[in-house]
Every structure is written in structure tokens, then in C-alpha cells.
Amino acid sequence: MATKVKECSSNAYNLQVLATSCEVNEVLEKIGSRWKMQILHSIAHGTQQFSTLKKAFPSLSDQVLGKRLKELVEYGLINKAIVEDTVPPQTIYSATSKGTALLSIIHDLHMWGMKEWD
Amino acid sequence: MATKVKECSSNAYNLQVLATSCEVNEVLEKIGSRWKMQILHSIAHGTQQFSTLKKAFPSLSDQVLGKRLKELVEYGLINKAIVEDTVPPQTIYSATSKGTALLSIIHDLHMWGMKEWD
DNA sequence: CCGCATCCCTTTGGATACTG
DNA sequence: CAGTATCCAAAGGGATGCGG
């Protein structure tokens, strides 16, 4: 959004370098929240219900899960669909193409991390 | 380190998926701290002194900068060299190959973010 | 020039409990 | 089953000021 103020410096320095390094923060802050990428990953791999996600991450609390799901939907990384013709109605989450594209980069990051740190 | 306890779930679920999604967090938490990637990026592009980094990011305080630099050194992403034969002695930071490799992934992430969000 | 110590404030994540 | 409301503890980041 053009309205968002980016409070990075500029001052007669290498603008190109700074502009680039500035925006990285925004991306990292958006995807870096705890559990977010794991949740996205799990959804993309078939864990698509609230309850199953809870089981998958026992140390993750309900409201954090709810919060993350909401953010992921807002960012357009996952879709939320409600299946009405079951009792009770089910909510199904699925990764969007945007989410899948992000995951492939996150996967590279993960591979790098494992190679360097494990 | 093998001593680090990974408190992710497992329980008869898809172990492969969970193991993968678990470790992503560690990587993200290591590199996701505010300013860290920007600092790494700036160092890799020639801003290699404490004072010039400060000028590059006016809204970044000294002790956060110091902390980040320390972490980056600990992770082996940058090197710290002290030039003794100048007065006063200079401290020069430079990116390691490990740091450069990480930056290329971060760059992809940045490109993705700009494409999707800006 | 290169940082660290201290204090403080904001943000984030989690526990408990309750609804449609 | 799928969440939300409220409260709380912990961590992270920043301001100020000082030392090597």
C-alpha cells in the first residue's frame, strides 16, 4: 500500500541498497510470526481443519492458531471454505497459489538452515 | 546442536511433514529478528563499519545494532576483523560465504514480497 | 571510533474460560 | 467442531547515558 509510511533512512547514501534492505523487514515481519509458516505448511500438506491443526501442534494454543489463520487468510496465502452440507458444518482451509509460491521459498530457506545449522 | 530440545509434536501423525514444519521456525527465529537481514545486506554491499551502519539506519539504536552484529558473528554469517595499525583501530565487518548464500534466498523472498504486496 | 549497562515500554504469545 | 474474550507473563526493541 502506498499509504504505509516506510521509515527507513535515505540521506545521500546508496539509495538502491537501502531501499532493498528496507523492505525485507516488512516481508520478514509478515511471515515471521511464530507458527505461521508451519501452519501454512501443514495446510498445504493436507492438515486443513482447525481441530487437526490443533492436534498437529499441541503446544499451540487455540487463539494463536485462530489469529494466524486469520492473518494467513488476510494475506491471501490460504483460503477458508465452509462446507454447509455436513453436520456439524466443517471449515476447510487450503493453500492458495500465492501461499504455495511462498512455501517453495521457505523450503529453500529451511534446506539452507538444515545444511548450515544441524 | 543436538542438545537443543525440539518441542514439536509427533504423535502418530505425518512425521515427515511435522519434522519439516518444525524446523522452519528455528530458522525464521534466527534470521527474523528486526534489522538483522538488513544489516547483513548492508554489510555484504560495502557498509562495513559500526559508524556507517549507524548512519545507514538512523532509527536503529546502538545496542540493537551491537546485538545483531554479535548474533551475526555467532551464526557465522559475518566476520569481524580489527585493523590495529590505524588510529583509532577500526573494526571491519564482512559477509561470509554462508551469509552470502543466505542473502540470495532472502533476496528471492524479497522479490516475492514486492511482487505480491507492493 | 566502537560499543555496553540500565531502564522502560510496547508487542507477542500463551493460559483460562466462554460462545455459536 | 470452530472459534472469541480477557487477562497476563515474557521477550524484544528503543532511549539515555557511560566506558574502552
PDB file of N, CA and C (backbone and C1' of nucleotides) in Angstrom, chain D:
ATOM      1  P    DC D   1     -14.018 -32.135  17.137  1.00  0.00           P
ATOM      2  O5'  DC D   1     -15.310 -32.019  16.216  1.00  0.00           O
ATOM      3  C5'  DC D   1     -15.318 -31.871  14.792  1.00  0.00           C
ATOM      4  C4'  DC D   1     -15.773 -30.483  14.452  1.00  0.00           C
ATOM      5  C3'  DC D   1     -14.642 -29.455  14.312  1.00  0.00           C
ATOM      6  O3'  DC D   1     -14.705 -28.855  13.033  1.00  0.00           O
ATOM      7  C1'  DC D   1     -16.402 -28.595  15.677  1.00  0.00           C
ATOM      8  P    DA D   2     -13.448 -27.997  12.503  1.00  0.00           P
ATOM      9  O5'  DA D   2     -13.737 -26.511  12.989  1.00  0.00           O
ATOM     10  C5'  DA D   2     -14.886 -25.836  12.506  1.00  0.00           C
ATOM     11  C4'  DA D   2     -14.998 -24.491  13.161  1.00  0.00           C
ATOM     12  C3'  DA D   2     -13.685 -23.690  13.202  1.00  0.00           C
ATOM     13  O3'  DA D   2     -13.942 -22.352  12.808  1.00  0.00           O
ATOM     14  C1'  DA D   2     -14.636 -23.783  15.335  1.00  0.00           C
ATOM     15  P    DG D   3     -12.698 -21.483  12.292  1.00  0.00           P
ATOM     16  O5'  DG D   3     -11.797 -21.363  13.608  1.00  0.00           O
ATOM     17  C5'  DG D   3     -11.635 -20.087  14.141  1.00  0.00           C
ATOM     18  C4'  DG D   3     -12.745 -19.776  15.144  1.00  0.00           C
ATOM     19  C3'  DG D   3     -12.442 -18.570  15.997  1.00  0.00           C
ATOM     20  O3'  DG D   3     -12.925 -17.416  15.371  1.00  0.00           O
ATOM     21  C1'  DG D   3     -13.570 -20.318  17.205  1.00  0.00           C
ATOM     22  P    DT D   4     -12.163 -16.063  15.704  1.00  0.00           P
ATOM     23  O5'  DT D   4     -12.815 -15.552  17.073  1.00  0.00           O
ATOM     24  C5'  DT D   4     -14.215 -15.293  17.145  1.00  0.00           C
ATOM     25  C4'  DT D   4     -14.556 -14.866  18.569  1.00  0.00           C
ATOM     26  C3'  DT D   4     -13.724 -13.681  19.075  1.00  0.00           C
ATOM     27  O3'  DT D   4     -14.590 -12.773  19.741  1.00  0.00           O
ATOM     28  C1'  DT D   4     -13.516 -15.500  20.564  1.00  0.00           C
ATOM     29  P    DA D   5     -14.064 -11.348  20.196  1.00  0.00           P
ATOM     30  O5'  DA D   5     -13.903 -11.475  21.781  1.00  0.00           O
ATOM     31  C5'  DA D   5     -14.904 -12.159  22.562  1.00  0.00           C
ATOM     32  C4'  DA D   5     -14.679 -11.863  24.045  1.00  0.00           C
ATOM     33  C3'  DA D   5     -13.838 -10.622  24.320  1.00  0.00           C
ATOM     34  O3'  DA D   5     -14.298  -9.975  25.513  1.00  0.00           O
ATOM     35  C1'  DA D   5     -12.678 -12.567  25.094  1.00  0.00           C
ATOM     36  P    DT D   6     -13.685  -8.574  25.964  1.00  0.00           P
ATOM     37  O5'  DT D   6     -12.748  -9.027  27.165  1.00  0.00           O
ATOM     38  C5'  DT D   6     -13.226 -10.032  28.085  1.00  0.00           C
ATOM     39  C4'  DT D   6     -12.107 -10.487  29.004  1.00  0.00           C
ATOM     40  C3'  DT D   6     -11.090  -9.398  29.361  1.00  0.00           C
ATOM     41  O3'  DT D   6     -10.984  -9.280  30.773  1.00  0.00           O
ATOM     42  C1'  DT D   6      -9.985 -11.377  28.700  1.00  0.00           C
ATOM     43  P    DC D   7     -10.141  -8.065  31.419  1.00  0.00           P
ATOM     44  O5'  DC D   7      -8.893  -8.856  32.022  1.00  0.00           O
ATOM     45  C5'  DC D   7      -9.100 -10.129  32.651  1.00  0.00           C
ATOM     46  C4'  DC D   7      -7.781 -10.869  32.728  1.00  0.00           C
ATOM     47  C3'  DC D   7      -6.600  -9.998  33.182  1.00  0.00           C
ATOM     48  O3'  DC D   7      -5.991 -10.580  34.325  1.00  0.00           O
ATOM     49  C1'  DC D   7      -6.031 -11.267  31.264  1.00  0.00           C
ATOM     50  P    DC D   8      -4.758  -9.880  35.012  1.00  0.00           P
ATOM     51  O5'  DC D   8      -3.536 -10.712  34.441  1.00  0.00           O
ATOM     52  C5'  DC D   8      -3.582 -12.151  34.399  1.00  0.00           C
ATOM     53  C4'  DC D   8      -2.266 -12.686  33.871  1.00  0.00           C
ATOM     54  C3'  DC D   8      -1.041 -11.919  34.349  1.00  0.00           C
ATOM     55  O3'  DC D   8      -0.014 -12.840  34.677  1.00  0.00           O
ATOM     56  C1'  DC D   8      -1.083 -11.971  31.993  1.00  0.00           C
ATOM     57  P    DA D   9       1.156 -12.373  35.641  1.00  0.00           P
ATOM     58  O5'  DA D   9       2.414 -13.051  34.921  1.00  0.00           O
ATOM     59  C5'  DA D   9       2.325 -14.394  34.451  1.00  0.00           C
ATOM     60  C4'  DA D   9       3.313 -14.590  33.324  1.00  0.00           C
ATOM     61  C3'  DA D   9       4.719 -14.076  33.627  1.00  0.00           C
ATOM     62  O3'  DA D   9       5.655 -15.064  33.237  1.00  0.00           O
ATOM     63  C1'  DA D   9       3.890 -13.053  31.636  1.00  0.00           C
ATOM     64  P    DA D  10       7.198 -14.878  33.545  1.00  0.00           P
ATOM     65  O5'  DA D  10       7.818 -14.736  32.093  1.00  0.00           O
ATOM     66  C5'  DA D  10       7.249 -15.481  31.019  1.00  0.00           C
ATOM     67  C4'  DA D  10       7.749 -14.925  29.718  1.00  0.00           C
ATOM     68  C3'  DA D  10       9.216 -14.495  29.740  1.00  0.00           C
ATOM     69  O3'  DA D  10       9.871 -15.116  28.657  1.00  0.00           O
ATOM     70  C1'  DA D  10       7.854 -12.773  28.839  1.00  0.00           C
ATOM     71  P    DA D  11      11.471 -15.063  28.524  1.00  0.00           P
ATOM     72  O5'  DA D  11      11.676 -14.280  27.147  1.00  0.00           O
ATOM     73  C5'  DA D  11      10.781 -14.515  26.069  1.00  0.00           C
ATOM     74  C4'  DA D  11      10.760 -13.336  25.125  1.00  0.00           C
ATOM     75  C3'  DA D  11      12.149 -12.781  24.787  1.00  0.00           C
ATOM     76  O3'  DA D  11      12.298 -12.797  23.385  1.00  0.00           O
ATOM     77  C1'  DA D  11      10.643 -11.030  25.358  1.00  0.00           C
ATOM     78  P    DG D  12      13.687 -12.390  22.721  1.00  0.00           P
ATOM     79  O5'  DG D  12      13.288 -11.049  21.969  1.00  0.00           O
ATOM     80  C5'  DG D  12      11.968 -10.933  21.410  1.00  0.00           C
ATOM     81  C4'  DG D  12      11.790  -9.543  20.848  1.00  0.00           C
ATOM     82  C3'  DG D  12      13.078  -8.926  20.324  1.00  0.00           C
ATOM     83  O3'  DG D  12      12.802  -8.281  19.087  1.00  0.00           O
ATOM     84  C1'  DG D  12      12.211  -7.609  22.115  1.00  0.00           C
ATOM     85  P    DG D  13      13.957  -7.699  18.231  1.00  0.00           P
ATOM     86  O5'  DG D  13      13.788  -6.140  18.514  1.00  0.00           O
ATOM     87  C5'  DG D  13      12.515  -5.563  18.330  1.00  0.00           C
ATOM     88  C4'  DG D  13      12.479  -4.166  18.923  1.00  0.00           C
ATOM     89  C3'  DG D  13      13.651  -3.282  18.498  1.00  0.00           C
ATOM     90  O3'  DG D  13      13.115  -2.088  17.942  1.00  0.00           O
ATOM     91  C1'  DG D  13      13.369  -3.250  20.853  1.00  0.00           C
ATOM     92  P    DG D  14      14.089  -0.980  17.391  1.00  0.00           P
ATOM     93  O5'  DG D  14      14.101   0.079  18.572  1.00  0.00           O
ATOM     94  C5'  DG D  14      12.882   0.726  18.935  1.00  0.00           C
ATOM     95  C4'  DG D  14      13.103   1.644  20.113  1.00  0.00           C
ATOM     96  C3'  DG D  14      14.240   2.665  19.929  1.00  0.00           C
ATOM     97  O3'  DG D  14      13.757   3.958  20.284  1.00  0.00           O
ATOM     98  C1'  DG D  14      14.489   1.505  21.964  1.00  0.00           C
ATOM     99  P    DA D  15      14.640   5.237  19.971  1.00  0.00           P
ATOM    100  O5'  DA D  15      14.918   5.829  21.431  1.00  0.00           O
ATOM    101  C5'  DA D  15      13.833   6.007  22.352  1.00  0.00           C
ATOM    102  C4'  DA D  15      14.343   6.659  23.639  1.00  0.00           C
ATOM    103  C3'  DA D  15      15.464   7.669  23.431  1.00  0.00           C
ATOM    104  O3'  DA D  15      15.266   8.793  24.315  1.00  0.00           O
ATOM    105  C1'  DA D  15      16.239   5.875  24.804  1.00  0.00           C
ATOM    106  P    DT D  16      16.261  10.010  24.294  1.00  0.00           P
ATOM    107  O5'  DT D  16      17.186   9.756  25.560  1.00  0.00           O
ATOM    108  C5'  DT D  16      16.613   9.279  26.788  1.00  0.00           C
ATOM    109  C4'  DT D  16      17.727   8.961  27.781  1.00  0.00           C
ATOM    110  C3'  DT D  16      18.954   9.866  27.668  1.00  0.00           C
ATOM    111  O3'  DT D  16      19.232  10.453  28.942  1.00  0.00           O
ATOM    112  C1'  DT D  16      19.609   7.588  27.705  1.00  0.00           C
ATOM    113  P    DG D  17      20.353  11.584  29.107  1.00  0.00           P
ATOM    114  O5'  DG D  17      21.561  10.759  29.741  1.00  0.00           O
ATOM    115  C5'  DG D  17      21.303   9.709  30.673  1.00  0.00           C
ATOM    116  C4'  DG D  17      22.552   8.852  30.860  1.00  0.00           C
ATOM    117  C3'  DG D  17      23.871   9.625  30.754  1.00  0.00           C
ATOM    118  O3'  DG D  17      24.693   9.331  31.880  1.00  0.00           O
ATOM    119  C1'  DG D  17      23.935   7.689  29.404  1.00  0.00           C
ATOM    120  P    DC D  18      26.155   9.969  32.039  1.00  0.00           P
ATOM    121  O5'  DC D  18      27.088   8.680  31.879  1.00  0.00           O
ATOM    122  C5'  DC D  18      26.857   7.538  32.714  1.00  0.00           C
ATOM    123  C4'  DC D  18      27.823   6.410  32.342  1.00  0.00           C
ATOM    124  C3'  DC D  18      29.293   6.828  32.336  1.00  0.00           C
ATOM    125  O3'  DC D  18      30.046   5.832  33.020  1.00  0.00           O
ATOM    126  C1'  DC D  18      28.709   5.890  30.232  1.00  0.00           C
ATOM    127  P    DG D  19      31.585   5.883  33.222  1.00  0.00           P
ATOM    128  O5'  DG D  19      32.054   4.780  32.166  1.00  0.00           O
ATOM    129  C5'  DG D  19      32.448   3.477  32.592  1.00  0.00           C
ATOM    130  C4'  DG D  19      33.068   2.733  31.411  1.00  0.00           C
ATOM    131  C3'  DG D  19      34.548   3.037  31.202  1.00  0.00           C
ATOM    132  O3'  DG D  19      35.206   1.843  30.852  1.00  0.00           O
ATOM    133  C1'  DG D  19      33.360   3.450  29.216  1.00  0.00           C
ATOM    134  P    DG D  20      36.689   1.596  31.174  1.00  0.00           P
ATOM    135  O5'  DG D  20      37.016   0.383  30.187  1.00  0.00           O
ATOM    136  C5'  DG D  20      36.123   0.032  29.135  1.00  0.00           C
ATOM    137  C4'  DG D  20      36.891  -0.262  27.842  1.00  0.00           C
ATOM    138  C3'  DG D  20      38.383  -0.050  27.901  1.00  0.00           C
ATOM    139  O3'  DG D  20      39.015  -0.965  26.991  1.00  0.00           O
ATOM    140  C1'  DG D  20      37.482   1.420  26.316  1.00  0.00           C
TER     141       DG D  20
END
